C-alpha positions as CSV (number, residue, x, y, z in Angstrom):
1,M,100.1,44.2,161.0
2,A,102.7,44.6,163.7
3,E,105.5,47.2,163.3
4,L,108.7,45.6,162.0
5,T,111.4,46.0,164.5
6,F,114.6,44.2,165.5
7,D,112.7,42.4,168.3
8,T,109.9,41.2,166.0
9,L,112.2,39.7,163.4
10,T,112.0,35.9,163.3
11,D,115.1,33.7,162.8
12,D,114.5,30.7,160.6
13,G,117.8,29.2,161.7
14,N,118.7,28.1,158.2
15,Y,122.4,28.7,158.5
16,L,123.3,25.6,156.5
17,G,121.3,26.7,153.5
18,S,123.1,30.1,153.3
19,E,126.5,28.6,153.9
20,R,125.9,26.0,151.2
21,A,124.9,28.8,148.8
22,K,128.0,30.7,149.5
23,M,130.2,27.6,149.0
24,E,128.4,26.9,145.7
25,N,128.9,30.4,144.5
26,K,132.6,30.3,145.5
27,V,133.1,27.1,143.5
28,I,131.5,28.7,140.4
29,L,133.6,31.8,140.8
30,D,136.8,29.8,141.3
31,E,136.0,27.8,138.2
32,L,135.4,30.9,136.1
33,E,138.7,32.4,137.4
34,R,140.5,29.2,136.5
35,K,139.1,29.2,133.0
36,K,140.1,32.9,132.6
37,K,143.7,32.2,133.6
38,A,143.8,29.1,131.5
39,R,142.9,31.1,128.3
40,S,146.0,33.4,128.9
41,M,148.3,30.5,129.8
42,A,151.3,29.9,127.4
43,V,151.6,26.3,126.5
44,P,153.4,24.7,123.5
45,T,151.7,24.3,120.2
46,D,154.0,21.6,118.9
47,D,152.4,18.2,119.6
48,N,155.7,16.5,120.6
49,R,156.4,19.2,123.2
50,V,152.8,18.9,124.5
51,K,153.4,15.2,125.0
52,A,156.7,15.9,126.7
53,R,155.0,18.4,129.1
54,L,152.3,15.9,129.9
55,R,154.9,13.3,130.7
56,E,156.7,15.7,133.0
57,I,153.6,16.3,135.1
58,G,152.7,12.6,135.3
59,E,149.8,12.6,132.9
60,P,149.1,10.1,130.1
61,I,150.6,11.5,126.9
62,T,147.6,10.5,124.9
63,L,144.1,9.2,125.4
64,F,142.0,6.9,123.1
65,G,140.8,8.9,120.1
66,E,142.5,12.1,121.3
67,R,143.6,14.6,118.6
68,A,146.5,17.0,118.9
69,A,144.2,20.0,119.6
70,D,142.4,18.0,122.3
71,R,145.7,17.0,123.9
72,R,146.7,20.6,124.1
73,D,143.4,21.6,125.7
74,R,143.9,18.8,128.2
75,L,147.4,20.1,129.1
76,I,145.9,23.6,129.6
77,Y,143.2,22.2,131.9
78,V,145.7,20.1,133.9
79,L,148.2,23.0,134.3
80,S,145.4,25.4,135.3
81,Q,144.2,22.9,137.9
82,I,147.7,22.6,139.3
83,N,148.2,26.3,139.5
84,A,144.8,26.7,141.1
85,A,145.8,24.2,143.8
86,R,149.0,26.0,144.3
87,G,147.3,29.4,144.4
88,D,149.6,30.6,141.6
89,D,148.8,32.7,138.5
90,A,151.7,31.6,136.3
91,M,152.7,28.3,134.8
92,H,155.6,26.7,136.7
93,V,158.6,25.4,134.7
94,D,160.7,22.9,136.5
95,E,164.3,23.9,136.0
96,D,165.6,20.3,136.0
97,S,163.0,19.2,133.5
98,S,163.1,22.3,131.3
99,S,163.3,21.8,127.5
100,E,166.8,23.4,127.8
101,S,168.3,20.0,128.2
102,D,167.0,19.0,124.8
103,E,168.2,22.1,123.0
104,E,171.6,22.6,121.4
105,K,174.4,23.7,123.7
106,F,176.1,26.9,122.6
107,A,179.8,27.4,122.7
108,N,181.6,30.8,122.8
109,L,183.8,30.9,119.7
110,G,185.6,34.0,121.1
111,S,185.5,37.8,121.1
112,Q,187.1,40.5,119.0
113,I,187.8,44.1,119.7
114,G,185.6,45.8,117.1
115,D,186.2,49.4,117.5
116,E,187.5,52.3,119.7
117,R,184.0,53.0,121.1
118,P,181.0,50.8,122.0
119,I,179.4,48.6,119.3
120,S,175.9,49.8,118.7
121,Q,174.6,47.1,116.4
122,V,175.7,43.8,114.8
123,R,174.1,42.2,111.7
124,F,175.0,39.1,109.7
125,A,175.1,39.3,105.9
126,P,172.5,37.1,104.1
127,N,175.3,34.7,103.1
128,N,176.3,34.3,106.8
129,E,180.0,34.9,106.0
130,I,180.2,38.6,106.8
131,L,179.3,40.5,110.0
132,A,178.7,44.2,109.9
133,T,179.3,46.2,113.1
134,G,178.3,49.9,113.7
135,S,179.9,51.8,116.5
136,W,179.8,55.1,118.3
137,S,183.0,56.1,116.6
138,G,181.0,56.7,113.4
139,T,182.4,53.8,111.4
140,V,180.9,50.6,110.0
141,K,183.2,47.6,109.8
142,L,182.9,44.4,107.9
143,W,184.3,41.2,109.3
144,N,184.9,37.6,108.1
145,V,183.1,35.1,110.3
146,P,183.8,32.9,112.1
147,A,187.5,34.0,111.6
148,C,186.7,37.5,112.9
149,T,189.3,39.1,110.5
150,P,188.6,42.6,109.2
151,I,187.5,43.1,105.6
152,R,186.8,46.8,105.2
153,T,186.1,49.9,107.3
154,L,183.3,52.2,105.9
155,R,183.7,55.8,106.8
156,G,180.9,58.3,106.1
157,H,179.3,59.3,109.4
158,D,180.4,62.2,111.5
159,D,178.7,60.9,114.7
160,R,177.8,57.6,116.3
161,V,176.2,54.9,114.1
162,G,172.8,54.0,115.4
163,G,172.0,51.1,113.2
164,V,173.0,49.0,110.2
165,A,171.0,46.8,107.9
166,W,171.8,44.5,104.9
167,H,170.0,44.5,101.6
168,P,167.9,41.3,101.4
169,Q,170.0,40.0,98.5
170,A,173.3,41.4,99.6
171,T,176.2,39.0,99.1
172,L,173.8,36.7,97.2
173,A,172.3,38.0,94.0
174,Q,173.1,41.7,94.5
175,G,176.2,42.9,92.8
176,K,179.1,44.1,95.0
177,G,179.1,47.5,93.3
178,L,175.4,48.1,94.1
179,V,173.7,49.0,97.3
180,N,174.4,46.2,99.8
181,L,174.2,48.0,103.2
182,A,172.5,50.9,104.9
183,S,173.5,52.7,108.1
184,G,172.1,55.6,110.2
185,G,174.2,58.1,112.0
186,G,174.0,60.7,114.8
187,E,174.5,63.5,112.2
188,A,171.0,62.8,111.1
189,S,171.9,61.1,107.8
190,V,171.4,57.6,106.2
191,C,174.3,56.2,104.2
192,L,174.0,53.5,101.5
193,W,177.1,51.4,100.9
194,S,178.5,49.0,98.3
195,L,181.1,46.2,99.1
196,E,183.7,47.7,96.8
197,S,184.3,51.2,98.3
198,D,185.0,52.7,101.7
199,S,182.9,55.7,100.9
200,P,179.1,55.7,100.7
201,I,177.3,55.4,97.4
202,S,174.7,57.9,98.6
203,V,174.0,60.0,101.7
204,M,170.3,60.6,102.3
205,K,169.5,63.7,104.4
206,G,166.2,64.9,105.8
207,H,166.0,64.0,109.4
208,Q,166.5,66.8,111.9
209,E,168.0,64.7,114.7
210,R,170.0,61.6,115.3
211,V,169.1,58.5,113.2
212,C,168.9,55.3,115.2
213,R,167.8,52.0,113.6
214,V,167.4,51.4,109.9
215,A,165.7,48.6,108.0
216,F,165.5,47.4,104.4
217,H,162.1,46.7,102.8
218,P,161.9,43.0,101.8
219,S,162.0,44.1,98.1
220,G,165.3,45.9,98.7
221,N,164.0,49.0,97.0
222,Y,163.3,51.0,100.1
223,V,164.9,51.8,103.4
224,A,163.2,53.0,106.6
225,S,165.0,55.0,109.3
226,A,164.0,55.9,112.8
227,S,165.0,59.2,114.3
228,F,165.1,61.3,117.4
229,D,163.1,64.0,115.6
230,T,160.0,61.9,116.5
231,S,159.5,60.6,113.0
232,W,160.5,57.7,110.8
233,R,161.0,58.1,107.1
234,L,160.9,55.9,104.0
235,W,163.6,56.3,101.3
236,D,163.9,55.2,97.7
237,V,167.1,53.3,97.3
238,N,167.4,53.9,93.6
239,T,166.8,57.6,93.7
240,S,167.9,58.4,97.3
241,K,164.8,60.5,97.7
242,E,162.4,60.6,100.6
243,L,159.1,59.0,99.9
244,L,157.3,59.2,103.3
245,L,157.7,61.2,106.5
246,Q,155.6,59.5,109.2
247,Q,154.9,61.1,112.5
248,G,152.8,59.8,115.4
249,H,155.1,59.3,118.3
250,S,155.3,61.9,121.1
251,K,159.0,61.2,121.7
252,E,162.0,60.0,119.9
253,V,161.6,57.0,117.5
254,Y,164.3,54.5,118.2
255,C,163.6,51.3,116.2
256,V,161.8,50.2,113.0
257,D,161.2,46.9,111.2
258,F,159.3,45.6,108.2
259,Q,156.8,42.7,108.0
260,S,158.1,39.8,105.9
261,D,155.8,40.7,102.9
262,G,156.5,44.4,103.2
263,A,152.9,45.6,103.6
264,L,153.4,46.7,107.2
265,V,156.1,48.4,109.2
266,A,156.4,48.7,112.9
267,S,158.1,51.5,114.9
268,G,159.0,51.8,118.5
269,G,159.6,55.0,120.4
270,L,161.0,56.3,123.7
271,D,157.4,57.3,124.5
272,A,156.9,53.5,125.4
273,I,154.5,53.1,122.5
274,G,154.9,51.0,119.4
275,R,152.9,51.5,116.2
276,V,152.2,49.2,113.3
277,W,151.7,51.2,110.0
278,D,150.0,50.2,106.8
279,L,152.4,51.3,104.0
280,R,149.5,51.3,101.5
281,T,147.5,53.9,103.4
282,G,149.9,55.5,105.8
283,R,147.6,54.8,108.7
284,T,148.1,53.1,112.0
285,A,147.0,49.5,112.0
286,M,147.8,48.7,115.6
287,V,149.0,50.6,118.7
288,L,151.4,48.6,121.0
289,D,150.6,50.2,124.3
290,G,151.8,48.3,127.4
291,H,155.5,49.1,128.2
292,V,156.2,51.6,130.9
293,K,159.6,52.7,129.5
294,G,161.0,53.4,126.0
295,I,161.0,50.7,123.4
296,F,164.6,50.0,122.1
297,S,163.9,47.1,119.8
298,I,161.0,45.8,117.7
299,G,160.8,42.8,115.3
300,F,158.2,40.9,113.3
301,S,158.0,37.2,113.6
302,P,158.3,35.3,110.3
303,N,154.7,34.2,110.7
304,G,153.8,37.9,109.9
305,Y,151.2,38.4,112.7
306,Q,153.3,38.4,115.9
307,I,155.6,41.2,117.0
308,A,158.2,41.3,119.8
309,T,159.2,44.5,121.5
310,G,162.1,45.0,124.0
311,A,162.1,48.0,126.3
312,G,163.7,49.9,129.1
313,D,161.3,48.3,131.6
314,D,163.4,45.0,131.3
315,T,160.6,43.1,129.6
316,I,159.8,41.7,126.2
317,R,156.2,41.9,125.1
318,I,154.7,39.6,122.4
319,W,151.9,41.2,120.4
320,D,149.3,39.4,118.2
321,M,147.9,41.4,115.3
322,R,145.0,39.1,115.0
323,S,143.6,39.9,118.4
324,L,145.2,43.4,118.5
325,K,146.5,43.0,122.0
326,S,149.6,41.9,124.0
327,L,149.8,38.1,124.0
328,Y,152.6,37.6,126.6
329,T,155.0,39.5,128.8
330,I,158.4,38.1,129.4
331,P,160.5,39.4,132.3
332,A,163.6,39.0,130.1
333,H,166.5,40.8,131.6
334,L,167.6,42.6,134.8
335,S,168.2,45.8,132.9
336,N,167.3,47.4,129.5
337,V,166.4,45.0,126.7
338,S,168.5,46.4,123.9
339,D,167.7,44.1,121.0
340,V,165.3,41.3,119.9
341,R,165.9,39.2,116.9
342,F,163.8,36.3,115.5
343,F,165.5,33.5,113.6
344,H,164.6,33.6,109.9
345,A,165.5,30.4,108.2
346,D,166.5,30.7,104.6
347,D,165.7,27.8,102.3
348,I,169.1,28.1,100.4
349,Y,170.8,26.8,103.5
350,F,168.6,23.7,103.8
351,K,170.9,20.6,103.7
352,P,168.9,17.3,103.5
353,T,170.6,14.3,105.0
354,P,171.4,11.9,102.1
355,A,169.6,8.5,102.3
356,P,172.0,5.5,102.8
357,A,172.6,3.5,99.7
358,S,171.0,0.1,99.7
359,N,173.1,-3.0,99.0
360,D,170.2,-5.5,99.1
361,V,169.7,-7.0,95.6
362,D,167.1,-9.6,96.6
363,M,164.1,-7.3,97.0
364,D,161.1,-7.6,94.9
365,A,159.6,-4.8,92.7
366,A,157.3,-3.5,95.4
367,D,160.1,-3.2,97.9
368,A,162.2,-1.5,95.3
369,D,159.5,1.1,94.6
370,K,159.1,1.7,98.3
371,S,162.8,2.3,98.7
372,H,162.8,4.9,95.9
373,D,159.9,6.7,97.6
374,T,161.4,6.8,101.1
375,P,164.3,9.3,100.5
376,L,162.0,11.7,98.7
377,K,159.5,11.5,101.5
378,D,162.3,12.0,104.1
379,T,163.6,15.0,102.2
380,A,160.2,16.6,102.0
381,T,159.7,16.0,105.7
382,L,163.1,17.5,106.6
383,L,162.3,20.6,104.4
384,E,159.0,21.1,106.1
385,E,160.7,20.9,109.5
386,W,163.3,23.4,108.3
387,K,160.6,25.8,107.2
388,Y,158.8,25.3,110.5
389,R,162.0,26.1,112.3
390,S,161.9,29.7,111.0
391,G,160.5,31.9,113.8
392,L,160.5,29.0,116.3
393,F,162.9,30.9,118.6
394,F,164.4,34.4,119.0
395,A,167.3,36.0,120.8
396,S,167.4,39.0,123.1
397,S,170.2,41.1,124.6
398,G,170.2,43.2,127.7
399,Y,172.2,45.7,129.7
400,D,172.7,42.9,132.3
401,G,175.5,41.5,130.1
402,L,173.5,38.5,129.0
403,V,172.2,37.1,125.7
404,K,169.1,34.9,126.0
405,L,167.4,32.5,123.6
406,W,163.6,32.1,123.9
407,S,161.1,29.7,122.5
408,A,158.6,31.4,120.2
409,D,156.2,28.5,120.8
410,D,155.5,28.9,124.5
411,W,157.8,31.9,125.3
412,Q,160.0,30.0,127.7
413,L,163.7,30.5,128.3
414,L,165.9,28.1,126.3
415,R,169.4,29.2,126.9
416,T,171.4,32.0,128.7
417,L,174.7,33.0,127.2
418,S,177.2,35.1,129.2
419,T,179.3,37.7,127.6
420,D,182.4,39.5,128.9
421,A,180.6,42.9,129.0
422,G,178.4,44.8,131.4
423,K,176.1,45.9,128.6
424,V,175.1,44.0,125.5
425,M,174.0,46.5,122.8
426,S,172.8,44.2,120.1
427,V,172.3,40.6,119.0
428,D,171.8,38.7,115.7
429,I,171.3,35.2,114.4
430,S,172.6,33.9,111.1
431,R,170.1,32.6,108.5
432,D,171.5,29.1,108.7
433,G,171.2,29.1,112.5
434,N,174.8,28.2,113.0
435,L,176.1,31.5,114.4
436,L,174.9,34.1,116.9
437,A,176.7,37.4,117.4
438,S,176.5,40.1,120.1
439,G,177.9,43.6,120.2
440,T,178.8,45.1,123.6
441,Y,179.5,48.4,125.3
442,N,183.0,47.2,125.9
443,R,183.9,47.8,122.2
444,N,184.0,44.1,121.3
445,F,181.7,41.5,119.7
446,Q,181.3,37.8,120.5
447,L,180.4,34.8,118.4
448,F,178.5,31.8,119.6
449,A,177.7,28.5,117.9
450,P,176.1,25.2,118.7
451,E,178.7,22.8,119.9
452,D,178.0,20.3,117.2
453,V,178.7,22.9,114.4
């Protein structure tokens, strides 16, 4: 056999075959990449919004025999094809055809000077008639809303107030002389307040450094507090005793929030790490690792398995506890995201539209029965829609002076609200959805409301 050298190599000349194989491989790889991106694409889950999105991009809103889930899959496929043709990784939203035009327009009801120093946090009472503000002056103030007239000033902290939280039944079933409010201060204490006194009912001490955010357990029997001593603690409201000291963060713990059923609690720290804890075992159920700067706000969605975190890297991350990973990253603000709040709809504020009275007396019995069934069916449908509304959107505030409303369905921007401040420190939404409040570094707070309210 002759020695194999460069000169003895034969050329079969089959360039077309090799090029065809390369093209086929490229098509396969491009299709795999498209499917990979399609799986992580955020699209609406509501069928009406899916149809609206299909109509926007010029596709049939429905096909023969197509179910809602199939329609959503078709939307994902079409959008991924469009993005692949454009060479883009993200889903494009046309500003002119955005769902913003279909949402309620918000009006600024005005602003009120809230204190002598910056407002650190604002929170609506469960009855939506009182707004609590905590400030760097060490005071907690209660205001009538929407009139914005002062009710009471609560004095008990020697340093800045880092957070305020209402008892779940405050201003509803909870007596005014009982614990209705909790606050955390820079002097490392947590104060419990009633609505009848300017002095705290109890002062709970145990933290070694400044206390930031506080949160009530859904049962109202416990309070959690986040502190700069790298721990968060659980307190018994009735005995004012410490029940749990939980460590796990490498830097200061800034925020804390409970799941709606009270089984889990989430904490966010300036180490850019969030943790979800199981209160029954005291162990970490999930680590929220993805932010590159400290987490300033954390909140559970009403559905119980999604969590939103706002951080100093100007982003909001959505986490899914079912898959134990980050679901979506929102480039939310131009500066620090200071607060994130989901809308929690309360059934006591559901107001069904009364059915019009019928003046037709010539209907037969069948039509009469049908007329009696219709209002009940309409009320049930409206109640179901009201419950579905809970957790359907959330608000965020940032140091860029803006408050933004986001869809919790596809994580798209719904509305941008401008304030008269350079830094917005906090935001909250009333339980009936009719008011939105923001607290600012300029010592004031603003109230917003849908224009039809």
